[in-house]
mmCIF file of N, CA and C in Angstrom:
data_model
loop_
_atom_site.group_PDB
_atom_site.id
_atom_site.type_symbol
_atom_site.label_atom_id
_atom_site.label_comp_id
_atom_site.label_asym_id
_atom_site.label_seq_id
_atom_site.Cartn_x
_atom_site.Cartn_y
_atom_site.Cartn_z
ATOM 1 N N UNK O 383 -90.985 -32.262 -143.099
ATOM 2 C CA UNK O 383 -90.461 -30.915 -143.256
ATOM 3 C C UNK O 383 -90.206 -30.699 -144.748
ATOM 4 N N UNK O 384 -90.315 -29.254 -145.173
ATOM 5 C CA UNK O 384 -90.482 -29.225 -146.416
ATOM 6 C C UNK O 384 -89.118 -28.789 -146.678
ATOM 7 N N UNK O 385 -88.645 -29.175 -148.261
ATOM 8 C CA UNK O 385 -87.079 -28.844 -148.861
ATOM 9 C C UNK O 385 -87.044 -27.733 -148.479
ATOM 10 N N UNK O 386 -87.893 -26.557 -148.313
ATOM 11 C CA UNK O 386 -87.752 -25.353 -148.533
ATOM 12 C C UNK O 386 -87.318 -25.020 -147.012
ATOM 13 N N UNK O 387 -87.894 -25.495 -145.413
ATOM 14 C CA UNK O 387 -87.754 -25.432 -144.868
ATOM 15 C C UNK O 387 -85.974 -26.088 -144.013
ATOM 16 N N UNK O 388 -85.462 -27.004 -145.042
ATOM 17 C CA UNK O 388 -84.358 -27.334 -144.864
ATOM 18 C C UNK O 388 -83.458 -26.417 -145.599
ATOM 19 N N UNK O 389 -83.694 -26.186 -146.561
ATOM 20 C CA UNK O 389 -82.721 -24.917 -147.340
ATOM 21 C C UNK O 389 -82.464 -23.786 -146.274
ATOM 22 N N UNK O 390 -83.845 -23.331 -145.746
ATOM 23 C CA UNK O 390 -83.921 -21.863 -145.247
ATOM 24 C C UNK O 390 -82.736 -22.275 -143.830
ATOM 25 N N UNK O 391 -83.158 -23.816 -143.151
ATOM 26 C CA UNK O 391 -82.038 -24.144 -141.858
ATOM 27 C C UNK O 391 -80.849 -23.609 -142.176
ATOM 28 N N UNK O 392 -80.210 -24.687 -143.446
ATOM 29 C CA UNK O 392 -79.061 -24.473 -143.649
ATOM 30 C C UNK O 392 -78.764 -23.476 -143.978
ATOM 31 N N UNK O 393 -79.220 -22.316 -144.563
ATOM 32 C CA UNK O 393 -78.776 -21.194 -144.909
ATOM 33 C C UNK O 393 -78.567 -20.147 -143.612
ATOM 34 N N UNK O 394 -79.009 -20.833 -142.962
ATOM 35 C CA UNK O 394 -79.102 -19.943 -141.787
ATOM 36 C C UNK O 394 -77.843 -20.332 -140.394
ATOM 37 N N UNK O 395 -77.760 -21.454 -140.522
ATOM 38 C CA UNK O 395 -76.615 -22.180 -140.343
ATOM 39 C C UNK O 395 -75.606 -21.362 -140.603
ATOM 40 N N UNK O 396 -75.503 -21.197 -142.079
ATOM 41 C CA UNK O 396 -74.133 -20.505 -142.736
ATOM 42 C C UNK O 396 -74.048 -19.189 -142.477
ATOM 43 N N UNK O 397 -75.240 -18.184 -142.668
ATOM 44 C CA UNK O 397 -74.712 -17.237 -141.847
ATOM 45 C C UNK O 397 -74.637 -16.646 -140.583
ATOM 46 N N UNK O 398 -75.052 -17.673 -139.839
ATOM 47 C CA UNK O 398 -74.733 -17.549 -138.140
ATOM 48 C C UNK O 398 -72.744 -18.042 -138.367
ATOM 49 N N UNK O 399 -72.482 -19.071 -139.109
ATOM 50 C CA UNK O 399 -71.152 -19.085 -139.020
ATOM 51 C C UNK O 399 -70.581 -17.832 -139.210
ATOM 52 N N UNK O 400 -71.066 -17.349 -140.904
ATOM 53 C CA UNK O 400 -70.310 -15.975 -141.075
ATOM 54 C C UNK O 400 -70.462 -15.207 -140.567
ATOM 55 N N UNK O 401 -71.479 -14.739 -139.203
ATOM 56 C CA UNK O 401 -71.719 -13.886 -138.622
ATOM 57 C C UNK O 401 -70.459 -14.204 -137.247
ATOM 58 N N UNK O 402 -70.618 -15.175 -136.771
ATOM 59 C CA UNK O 402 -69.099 -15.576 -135.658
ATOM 60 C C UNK O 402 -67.622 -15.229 -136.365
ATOM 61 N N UNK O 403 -67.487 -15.824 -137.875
ATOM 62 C CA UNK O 403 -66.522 -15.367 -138.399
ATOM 63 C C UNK O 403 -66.031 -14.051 -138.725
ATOM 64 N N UNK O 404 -67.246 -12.995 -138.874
ATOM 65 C CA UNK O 404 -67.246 -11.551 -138.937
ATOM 66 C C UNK O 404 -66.320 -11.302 -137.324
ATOM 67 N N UNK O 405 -67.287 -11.644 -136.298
ATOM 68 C CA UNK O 405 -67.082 -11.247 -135.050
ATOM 69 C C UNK O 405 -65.616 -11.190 -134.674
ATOM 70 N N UNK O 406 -65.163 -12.386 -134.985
ATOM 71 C CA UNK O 406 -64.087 -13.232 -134.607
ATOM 72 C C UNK O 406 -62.914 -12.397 -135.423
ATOM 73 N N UNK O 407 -62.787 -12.201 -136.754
ATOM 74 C CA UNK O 407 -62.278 -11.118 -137.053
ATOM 75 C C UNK O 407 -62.229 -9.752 -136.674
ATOM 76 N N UNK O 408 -63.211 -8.907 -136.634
ATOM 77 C CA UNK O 408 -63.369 -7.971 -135.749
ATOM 78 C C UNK O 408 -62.652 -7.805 -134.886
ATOM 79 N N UNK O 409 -62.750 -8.947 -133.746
ATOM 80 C CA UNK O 409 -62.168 -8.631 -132.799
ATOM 81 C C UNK O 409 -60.529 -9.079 -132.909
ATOM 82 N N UNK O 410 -59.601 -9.329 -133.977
ATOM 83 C CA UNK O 410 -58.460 -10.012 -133.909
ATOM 84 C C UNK O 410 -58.078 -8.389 -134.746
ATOM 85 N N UNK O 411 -58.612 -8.050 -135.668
ATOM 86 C CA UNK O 411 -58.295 -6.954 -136.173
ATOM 87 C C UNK O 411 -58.355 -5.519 -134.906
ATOM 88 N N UNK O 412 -59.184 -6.005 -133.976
ATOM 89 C CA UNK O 412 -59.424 -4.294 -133.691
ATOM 90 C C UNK O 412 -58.121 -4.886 -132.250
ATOM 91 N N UNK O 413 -57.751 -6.359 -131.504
ATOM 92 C CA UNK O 413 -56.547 -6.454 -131.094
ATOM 93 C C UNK O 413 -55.344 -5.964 -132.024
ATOM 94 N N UNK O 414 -55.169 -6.023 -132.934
ATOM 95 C CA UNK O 414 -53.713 -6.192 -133.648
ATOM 96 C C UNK O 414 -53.479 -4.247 -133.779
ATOM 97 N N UNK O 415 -54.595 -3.615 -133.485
ATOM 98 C CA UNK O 415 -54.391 -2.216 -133.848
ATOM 99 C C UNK O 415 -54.145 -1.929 -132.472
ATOM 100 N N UNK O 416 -54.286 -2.175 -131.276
ATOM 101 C CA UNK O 416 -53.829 -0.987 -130.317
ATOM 102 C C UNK O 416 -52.146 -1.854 -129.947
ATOM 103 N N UNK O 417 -51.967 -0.890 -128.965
ATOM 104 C CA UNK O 417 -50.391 -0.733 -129.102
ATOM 105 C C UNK O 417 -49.809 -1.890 -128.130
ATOM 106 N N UNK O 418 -48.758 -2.055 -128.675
ATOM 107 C CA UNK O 418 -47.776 -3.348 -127.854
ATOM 108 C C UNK O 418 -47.135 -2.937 -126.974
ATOM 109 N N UNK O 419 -47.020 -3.358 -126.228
ATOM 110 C CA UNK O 419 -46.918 -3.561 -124.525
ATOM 111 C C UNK O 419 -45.544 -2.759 -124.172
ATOM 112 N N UNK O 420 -44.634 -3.330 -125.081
ATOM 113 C CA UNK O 420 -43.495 -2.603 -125.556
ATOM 114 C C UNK O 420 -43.198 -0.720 -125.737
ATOM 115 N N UNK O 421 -44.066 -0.617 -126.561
ATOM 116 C CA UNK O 421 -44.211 0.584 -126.923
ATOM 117 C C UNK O 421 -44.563 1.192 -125.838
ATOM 118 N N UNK O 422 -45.211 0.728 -125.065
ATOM 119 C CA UNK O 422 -46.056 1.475 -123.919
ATOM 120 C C UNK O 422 -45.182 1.850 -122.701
ATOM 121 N N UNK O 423 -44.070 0.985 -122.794
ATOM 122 C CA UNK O 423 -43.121 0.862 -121.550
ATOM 123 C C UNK O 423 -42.006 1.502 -122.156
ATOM 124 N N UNK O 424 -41.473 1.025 -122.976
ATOM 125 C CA UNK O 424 -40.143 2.237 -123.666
ATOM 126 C C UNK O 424 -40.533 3.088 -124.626
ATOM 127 N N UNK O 425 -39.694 4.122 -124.120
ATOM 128 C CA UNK O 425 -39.905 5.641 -124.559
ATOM 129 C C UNK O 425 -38.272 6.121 -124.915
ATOM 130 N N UNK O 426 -38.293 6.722 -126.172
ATOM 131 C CA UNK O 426 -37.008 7.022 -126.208
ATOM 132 C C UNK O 426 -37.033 8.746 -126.414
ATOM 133 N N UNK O 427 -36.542 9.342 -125.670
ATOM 134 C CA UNK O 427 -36.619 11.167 -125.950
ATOM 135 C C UNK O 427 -35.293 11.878 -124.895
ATOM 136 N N UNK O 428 -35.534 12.787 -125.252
ATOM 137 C CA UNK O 428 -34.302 13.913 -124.745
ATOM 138 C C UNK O 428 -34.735 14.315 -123.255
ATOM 139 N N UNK O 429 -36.307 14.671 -123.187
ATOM 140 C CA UNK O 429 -36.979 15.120 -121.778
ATOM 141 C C UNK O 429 -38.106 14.314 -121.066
ATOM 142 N N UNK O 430 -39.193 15.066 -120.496
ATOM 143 C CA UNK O 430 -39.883 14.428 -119.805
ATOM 144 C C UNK O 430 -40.936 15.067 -120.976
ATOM 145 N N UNK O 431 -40.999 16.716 -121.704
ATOM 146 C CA UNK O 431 -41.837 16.042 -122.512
ATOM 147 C C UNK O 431 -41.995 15.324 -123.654
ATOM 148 N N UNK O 432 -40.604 15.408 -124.226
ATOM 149 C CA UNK O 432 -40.728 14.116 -125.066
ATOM 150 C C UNK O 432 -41.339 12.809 -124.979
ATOM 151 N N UNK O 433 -40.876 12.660 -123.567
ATOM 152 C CA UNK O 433 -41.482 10.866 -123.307
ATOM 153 C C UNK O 433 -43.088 11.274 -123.340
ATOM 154 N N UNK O 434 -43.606 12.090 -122.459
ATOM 155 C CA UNK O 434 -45.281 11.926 -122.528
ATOM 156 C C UNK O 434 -45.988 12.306 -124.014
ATOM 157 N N UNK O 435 -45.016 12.691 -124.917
ATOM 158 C CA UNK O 435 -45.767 13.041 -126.189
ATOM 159 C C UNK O 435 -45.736 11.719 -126.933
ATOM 160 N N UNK O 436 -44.795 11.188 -126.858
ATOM 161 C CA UNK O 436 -44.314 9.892 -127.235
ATOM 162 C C UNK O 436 -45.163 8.903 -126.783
ATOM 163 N N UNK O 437 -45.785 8.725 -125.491
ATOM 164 C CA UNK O 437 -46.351 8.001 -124.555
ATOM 165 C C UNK O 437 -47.490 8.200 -125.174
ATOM 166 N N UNK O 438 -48.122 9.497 -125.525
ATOM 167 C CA UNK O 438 -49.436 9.814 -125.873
ATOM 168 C C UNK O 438 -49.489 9.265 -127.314
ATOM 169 N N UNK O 439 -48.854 9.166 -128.489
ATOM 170 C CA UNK O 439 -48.647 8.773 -129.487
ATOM 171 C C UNK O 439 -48.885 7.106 -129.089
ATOM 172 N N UNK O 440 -48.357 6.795 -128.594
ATOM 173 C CA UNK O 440 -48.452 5.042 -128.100
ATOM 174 C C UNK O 440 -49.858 4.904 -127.947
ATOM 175 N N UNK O 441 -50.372 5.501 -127.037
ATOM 176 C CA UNK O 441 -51.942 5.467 -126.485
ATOM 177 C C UNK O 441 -52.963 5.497 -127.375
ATOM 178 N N UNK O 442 -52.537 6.042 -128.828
ATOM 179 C CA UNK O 442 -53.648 6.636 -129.614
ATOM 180 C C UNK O 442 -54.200 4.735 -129.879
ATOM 181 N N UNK O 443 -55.774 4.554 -129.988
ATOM 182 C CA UNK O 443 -55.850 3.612 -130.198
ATOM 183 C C UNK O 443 -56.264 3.327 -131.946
ATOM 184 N N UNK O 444 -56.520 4.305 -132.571
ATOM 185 C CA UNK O 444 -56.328 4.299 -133.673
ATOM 186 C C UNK O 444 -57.682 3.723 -133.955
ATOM 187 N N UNK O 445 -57.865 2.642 -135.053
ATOM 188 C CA UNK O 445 -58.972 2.108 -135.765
ATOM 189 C C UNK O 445 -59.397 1.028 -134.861
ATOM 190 N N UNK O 446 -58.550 0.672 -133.444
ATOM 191 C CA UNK O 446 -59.561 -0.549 -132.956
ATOM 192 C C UNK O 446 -60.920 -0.156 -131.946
ATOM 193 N N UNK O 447 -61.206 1.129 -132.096
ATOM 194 C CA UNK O 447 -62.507 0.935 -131.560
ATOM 195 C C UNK O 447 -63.525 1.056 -133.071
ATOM 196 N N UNK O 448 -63.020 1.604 -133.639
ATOM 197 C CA UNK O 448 -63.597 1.115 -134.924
ATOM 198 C C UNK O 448 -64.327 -0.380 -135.129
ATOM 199 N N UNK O 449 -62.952 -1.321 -134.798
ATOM 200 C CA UNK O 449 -63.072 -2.697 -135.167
ATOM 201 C C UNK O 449 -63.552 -3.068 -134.057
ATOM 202 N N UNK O 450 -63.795 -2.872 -132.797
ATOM 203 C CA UNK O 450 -64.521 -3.237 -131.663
ATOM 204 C C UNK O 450 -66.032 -3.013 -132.055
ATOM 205 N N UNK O 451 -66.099 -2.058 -132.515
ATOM 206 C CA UNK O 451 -67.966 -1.428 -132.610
ATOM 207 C C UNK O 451 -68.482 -2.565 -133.667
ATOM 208 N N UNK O 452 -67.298 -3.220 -134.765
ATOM 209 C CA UNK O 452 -68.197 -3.642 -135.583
ATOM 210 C C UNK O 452 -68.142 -5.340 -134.886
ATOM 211 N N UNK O 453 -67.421 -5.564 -134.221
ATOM 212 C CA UNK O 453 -67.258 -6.894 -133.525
ATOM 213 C C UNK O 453 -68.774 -6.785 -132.681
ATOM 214 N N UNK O 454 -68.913 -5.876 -132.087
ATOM 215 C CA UNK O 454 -70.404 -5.553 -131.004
ATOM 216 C C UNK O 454 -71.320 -5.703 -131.872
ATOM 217 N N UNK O 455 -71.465 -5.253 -133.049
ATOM 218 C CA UNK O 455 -72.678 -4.817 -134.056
ATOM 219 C C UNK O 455 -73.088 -6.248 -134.623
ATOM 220 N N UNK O 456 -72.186 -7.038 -135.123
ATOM 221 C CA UNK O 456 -72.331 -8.598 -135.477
ATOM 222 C C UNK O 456 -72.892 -9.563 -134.491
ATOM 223 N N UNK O 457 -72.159 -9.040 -133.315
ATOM 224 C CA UNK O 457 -72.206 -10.025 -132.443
ATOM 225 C C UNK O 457 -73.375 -9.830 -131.552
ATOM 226 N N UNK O 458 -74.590 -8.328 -131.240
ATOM 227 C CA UNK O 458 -75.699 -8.090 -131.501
ATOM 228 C C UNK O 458 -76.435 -8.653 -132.469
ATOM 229 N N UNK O 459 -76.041 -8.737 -133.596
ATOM 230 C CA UNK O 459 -77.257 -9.471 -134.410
ATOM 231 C C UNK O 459 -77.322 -10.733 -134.216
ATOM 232 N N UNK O 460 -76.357 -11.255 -134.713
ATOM 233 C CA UNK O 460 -76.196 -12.612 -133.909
ATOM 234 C C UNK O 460 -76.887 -13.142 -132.591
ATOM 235 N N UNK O 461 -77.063 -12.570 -131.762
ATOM 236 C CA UNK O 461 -77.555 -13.042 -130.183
ATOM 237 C C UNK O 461 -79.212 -12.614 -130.398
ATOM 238 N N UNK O 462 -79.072 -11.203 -131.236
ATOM 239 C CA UNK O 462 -80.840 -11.272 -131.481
ATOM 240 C C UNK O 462 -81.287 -12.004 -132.328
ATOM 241 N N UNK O 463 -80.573 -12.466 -133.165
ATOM 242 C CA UNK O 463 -81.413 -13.705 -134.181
ATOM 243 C C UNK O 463 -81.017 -14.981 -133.352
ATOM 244 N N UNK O 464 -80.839 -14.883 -132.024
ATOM 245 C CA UNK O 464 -80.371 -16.352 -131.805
ATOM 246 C C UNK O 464 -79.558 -17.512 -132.699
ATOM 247 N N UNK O 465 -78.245 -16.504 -133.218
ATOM 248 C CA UNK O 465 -77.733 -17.992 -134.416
ATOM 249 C C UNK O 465 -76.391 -18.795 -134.001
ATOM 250 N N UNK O 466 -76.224 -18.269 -132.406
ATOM 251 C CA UNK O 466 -75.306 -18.485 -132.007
ATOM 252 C C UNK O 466 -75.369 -19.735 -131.259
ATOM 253 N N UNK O 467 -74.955 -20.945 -131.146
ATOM 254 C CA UNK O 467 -75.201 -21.930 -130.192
ATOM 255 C C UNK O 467 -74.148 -21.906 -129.356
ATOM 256 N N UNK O 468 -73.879 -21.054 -129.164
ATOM 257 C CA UNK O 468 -72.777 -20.977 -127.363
ATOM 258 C C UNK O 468 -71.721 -19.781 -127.954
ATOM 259 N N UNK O 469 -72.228 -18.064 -127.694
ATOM 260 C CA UNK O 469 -71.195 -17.077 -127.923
ATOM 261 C C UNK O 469 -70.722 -16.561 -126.971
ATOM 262 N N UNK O 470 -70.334 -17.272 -125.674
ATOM 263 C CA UNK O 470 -69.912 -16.996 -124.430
ATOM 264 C C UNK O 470 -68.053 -16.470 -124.338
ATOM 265 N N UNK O 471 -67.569 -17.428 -125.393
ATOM 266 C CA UNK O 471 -66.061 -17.126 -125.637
ATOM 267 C C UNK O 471 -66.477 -15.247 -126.498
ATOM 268 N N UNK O 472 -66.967 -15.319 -127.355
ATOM 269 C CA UNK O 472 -67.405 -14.109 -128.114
ATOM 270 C C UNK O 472 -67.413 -12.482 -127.236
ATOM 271 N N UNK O 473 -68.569 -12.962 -126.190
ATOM 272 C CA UNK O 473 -69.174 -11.628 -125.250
ATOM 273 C C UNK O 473 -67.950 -11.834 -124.325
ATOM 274 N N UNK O 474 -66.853 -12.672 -123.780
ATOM 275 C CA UNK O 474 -66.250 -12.250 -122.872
ATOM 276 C C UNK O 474 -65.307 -11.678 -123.817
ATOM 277 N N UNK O 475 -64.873 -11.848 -124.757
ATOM 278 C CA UNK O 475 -63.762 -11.166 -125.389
ATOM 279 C C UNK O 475 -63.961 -9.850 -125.618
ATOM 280 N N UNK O 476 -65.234 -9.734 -126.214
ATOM 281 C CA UNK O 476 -65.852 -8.537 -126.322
ATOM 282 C C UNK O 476 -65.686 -7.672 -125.339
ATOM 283 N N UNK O 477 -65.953 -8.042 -123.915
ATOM 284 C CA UNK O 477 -65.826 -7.713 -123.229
ATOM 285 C C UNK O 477 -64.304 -6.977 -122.203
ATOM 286 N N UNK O 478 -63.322 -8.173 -122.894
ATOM 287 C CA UNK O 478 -61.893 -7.990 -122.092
ATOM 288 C C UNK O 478 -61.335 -6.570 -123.260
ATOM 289 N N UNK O 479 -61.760 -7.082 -124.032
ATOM 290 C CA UNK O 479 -61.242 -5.708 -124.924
ATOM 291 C C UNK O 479 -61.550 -4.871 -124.694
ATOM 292 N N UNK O 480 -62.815 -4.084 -124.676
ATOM 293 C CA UNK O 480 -63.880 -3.070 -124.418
ATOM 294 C C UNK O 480 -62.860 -2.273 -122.623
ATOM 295 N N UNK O 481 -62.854 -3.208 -121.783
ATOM 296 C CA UNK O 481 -61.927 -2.749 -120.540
ATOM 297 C C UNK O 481 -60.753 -2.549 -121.416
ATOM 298 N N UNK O 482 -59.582 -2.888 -121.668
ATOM 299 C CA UNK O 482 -58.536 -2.348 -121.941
ATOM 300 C C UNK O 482 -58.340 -1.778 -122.748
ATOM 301 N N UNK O 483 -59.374 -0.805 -123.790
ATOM 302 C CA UNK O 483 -59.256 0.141 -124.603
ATOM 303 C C UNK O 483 -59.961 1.181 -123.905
ATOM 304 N N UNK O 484 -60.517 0.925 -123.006
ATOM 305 C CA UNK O 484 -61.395 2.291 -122.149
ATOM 306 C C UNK O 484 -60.095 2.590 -121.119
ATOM 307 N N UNK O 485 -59.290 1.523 -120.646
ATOM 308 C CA UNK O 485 -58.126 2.164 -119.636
ATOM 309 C C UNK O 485 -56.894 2.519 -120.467
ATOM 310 N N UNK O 486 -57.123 2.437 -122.066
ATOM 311 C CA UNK O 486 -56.029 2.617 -122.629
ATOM 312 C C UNK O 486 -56.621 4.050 -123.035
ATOM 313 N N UNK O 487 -57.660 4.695 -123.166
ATOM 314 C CA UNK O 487 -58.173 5.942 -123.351
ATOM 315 C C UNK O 487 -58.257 6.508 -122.076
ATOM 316 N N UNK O 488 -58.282 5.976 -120.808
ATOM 317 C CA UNK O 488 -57.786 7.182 -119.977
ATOM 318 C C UNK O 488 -56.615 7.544 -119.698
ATOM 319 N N UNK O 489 -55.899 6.849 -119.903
ATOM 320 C CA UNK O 489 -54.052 6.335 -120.069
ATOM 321 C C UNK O 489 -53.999 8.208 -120.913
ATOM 322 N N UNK O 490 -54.308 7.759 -122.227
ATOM 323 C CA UNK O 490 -54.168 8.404 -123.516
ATOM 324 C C UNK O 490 -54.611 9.845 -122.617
ATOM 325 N N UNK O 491 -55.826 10.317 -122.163
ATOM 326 C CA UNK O 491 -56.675 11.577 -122.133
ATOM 327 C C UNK O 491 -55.404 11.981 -120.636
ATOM 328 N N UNK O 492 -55.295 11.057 -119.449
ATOM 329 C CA UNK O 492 -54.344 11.842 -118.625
ATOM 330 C C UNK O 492 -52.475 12.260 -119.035
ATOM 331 N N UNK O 493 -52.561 11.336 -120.212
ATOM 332 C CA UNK O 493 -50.943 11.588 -120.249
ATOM 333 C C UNK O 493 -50.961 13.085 -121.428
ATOM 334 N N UNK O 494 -51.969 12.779 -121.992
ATOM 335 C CA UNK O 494 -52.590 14.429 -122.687
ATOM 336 C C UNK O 494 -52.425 15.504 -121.692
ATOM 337 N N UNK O 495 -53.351 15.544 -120.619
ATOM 338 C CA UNK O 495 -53.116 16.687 -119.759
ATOM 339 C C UNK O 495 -51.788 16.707 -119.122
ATOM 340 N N UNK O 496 -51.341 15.761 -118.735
ATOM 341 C CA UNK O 496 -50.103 15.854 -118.140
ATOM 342 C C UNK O 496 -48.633 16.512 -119.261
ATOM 343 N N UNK O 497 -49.118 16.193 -120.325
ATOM 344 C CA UNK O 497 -48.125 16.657 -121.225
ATOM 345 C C UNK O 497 -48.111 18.372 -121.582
ATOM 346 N N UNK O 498 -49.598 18.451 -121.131
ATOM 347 C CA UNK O 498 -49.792 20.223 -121.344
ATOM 348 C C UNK O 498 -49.486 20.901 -120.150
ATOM 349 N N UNK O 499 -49.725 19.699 -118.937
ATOM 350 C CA UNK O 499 -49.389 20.952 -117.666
ATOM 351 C C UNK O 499 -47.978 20.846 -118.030
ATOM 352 N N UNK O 500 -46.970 19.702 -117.735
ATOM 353 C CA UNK O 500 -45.836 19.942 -117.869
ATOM 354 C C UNK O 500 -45.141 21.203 -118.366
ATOM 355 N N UNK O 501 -45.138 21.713 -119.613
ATOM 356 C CA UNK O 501 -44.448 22.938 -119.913
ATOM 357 C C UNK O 501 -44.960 23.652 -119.368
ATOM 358 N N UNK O 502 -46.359 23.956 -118.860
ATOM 359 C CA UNK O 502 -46.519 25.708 -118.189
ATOM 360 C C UNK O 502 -45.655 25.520 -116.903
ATOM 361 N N UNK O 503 -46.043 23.846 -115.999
ATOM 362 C CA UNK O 503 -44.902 24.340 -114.414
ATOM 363 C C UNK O 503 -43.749 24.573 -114.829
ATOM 364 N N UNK O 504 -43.348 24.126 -116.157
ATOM 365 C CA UNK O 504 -41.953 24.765 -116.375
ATOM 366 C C UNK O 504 -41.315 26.295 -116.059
ATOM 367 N N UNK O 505 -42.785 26.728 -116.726
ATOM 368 C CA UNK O 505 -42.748 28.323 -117.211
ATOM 369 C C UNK O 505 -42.664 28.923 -115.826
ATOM 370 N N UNK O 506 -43.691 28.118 -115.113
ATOM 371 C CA UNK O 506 -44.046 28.867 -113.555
ATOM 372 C C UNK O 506 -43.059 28.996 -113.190
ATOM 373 N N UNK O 507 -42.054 27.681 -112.812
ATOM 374 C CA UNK O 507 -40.794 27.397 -111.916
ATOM 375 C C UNK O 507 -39.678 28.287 -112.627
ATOM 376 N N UNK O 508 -39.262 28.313 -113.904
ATOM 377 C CA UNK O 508 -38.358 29.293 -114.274
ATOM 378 C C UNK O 508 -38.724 30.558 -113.960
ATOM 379 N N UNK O 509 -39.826 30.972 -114.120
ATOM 380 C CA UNK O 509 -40.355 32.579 -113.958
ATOM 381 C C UNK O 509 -39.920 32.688 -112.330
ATOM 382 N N UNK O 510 -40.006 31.882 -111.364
ATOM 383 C CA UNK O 510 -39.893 32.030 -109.933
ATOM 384 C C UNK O 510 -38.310 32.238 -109.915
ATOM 385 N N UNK O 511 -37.742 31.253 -110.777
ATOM 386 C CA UNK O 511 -36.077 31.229 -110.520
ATOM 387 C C UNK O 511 -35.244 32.203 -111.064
ATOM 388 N N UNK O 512 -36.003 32.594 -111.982
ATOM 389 C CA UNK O 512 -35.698 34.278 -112.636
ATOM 390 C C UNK O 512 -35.772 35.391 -111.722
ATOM 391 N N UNK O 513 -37.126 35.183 -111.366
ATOM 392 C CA UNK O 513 -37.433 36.283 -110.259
ATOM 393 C C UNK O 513 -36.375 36.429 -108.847
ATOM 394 N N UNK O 514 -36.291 35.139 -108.436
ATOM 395 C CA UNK O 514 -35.127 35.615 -107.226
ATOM 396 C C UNK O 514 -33.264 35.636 -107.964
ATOM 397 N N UNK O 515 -33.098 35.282 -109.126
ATOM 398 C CA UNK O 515 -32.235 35.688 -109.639
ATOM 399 C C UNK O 515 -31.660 37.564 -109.432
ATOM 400 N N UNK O 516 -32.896 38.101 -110.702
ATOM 401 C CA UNK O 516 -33.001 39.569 -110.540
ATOM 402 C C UNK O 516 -32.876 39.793 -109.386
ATOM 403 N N UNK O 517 -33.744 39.653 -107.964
ATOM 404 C CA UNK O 517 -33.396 39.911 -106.637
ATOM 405 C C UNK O 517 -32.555 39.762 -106.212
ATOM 406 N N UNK O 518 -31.302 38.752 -106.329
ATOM 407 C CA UNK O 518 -30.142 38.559 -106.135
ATOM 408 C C UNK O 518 -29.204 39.653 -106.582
ATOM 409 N N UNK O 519 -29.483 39.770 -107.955
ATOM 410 C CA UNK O 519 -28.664 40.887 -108.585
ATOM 411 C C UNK O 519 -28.639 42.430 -107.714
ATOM 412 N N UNK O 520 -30.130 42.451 -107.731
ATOM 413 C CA UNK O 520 -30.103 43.764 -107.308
ATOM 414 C C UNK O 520 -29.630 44.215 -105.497
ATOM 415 N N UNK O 521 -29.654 42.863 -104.500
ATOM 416 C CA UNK O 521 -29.394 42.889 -103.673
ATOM 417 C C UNK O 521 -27.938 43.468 -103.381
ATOM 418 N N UNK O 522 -26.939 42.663 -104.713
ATOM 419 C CA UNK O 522 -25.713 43.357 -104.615
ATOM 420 C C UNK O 522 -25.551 44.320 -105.046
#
């Protein structure tokens, strides 16, 4: 085998590492951005819509699908250049994340709507309790 053909191994070696090490970051960075478990469960506010605006603020996932896409994008090249000798820990992580930022975005999109219906049944239910108010009045 020629030097040249051992250079090109090892070089290739090294960036299949830095390509796992990309990944591997990626994915620790795009964990450390969505929200703690904490946050998600206590809510501190005056009403009910405080808490779901609050709740929705929690939900935002911010830059980790960012850092997910580029964890996928590495970790695609990687599997198409074959430089990976066992990225099975890699694709399931990839994977466990990918689920709990897609249920943390429907979390996010229903506590959205729920935060907008909230004030109109408000409006509805006072407008009703108004209404038999006046009727009251005028009854006497």
């Amino acid at each position: 085998m020629s030097q040249t053909a051992l250079d090109d191994d090892e070089l290739f070696g090294e960036a299949a590492n830095e390509i796992r090490t990309d990944v591997e970051s990626s994915l620790e960075t795009a964990r450390e951005a969505l929200p703690e478990a904490d946050d998600i469960w206590t809510a501190e506010a005056e009403n009910t819509l405080g808490v779901l605006n609050s709740l929705h603020s929690v939900l935002d996932t911010g830059d980790a699908a960012e850092h997910l896409r580029d964890a996928k994008k590495w970790y695609t090249m990687g599997e198409r250049a074959d430089a990976f000798e066992d990225a099975d820990d890699l694709r399931e992580k990839i994977e466990e994340l990918e689920e709990i930022m897609d249920d943390i975005s429907t979390a996010h999109e229903q506590v959205g709507d729920l935060a907008s219906t909230v004030p109109e049944l408000r409006g509805m239910l006072d407008s009703i309790e108004q209404k038999d108010e006046d009727e009251e009045d005028t009854e006497e």
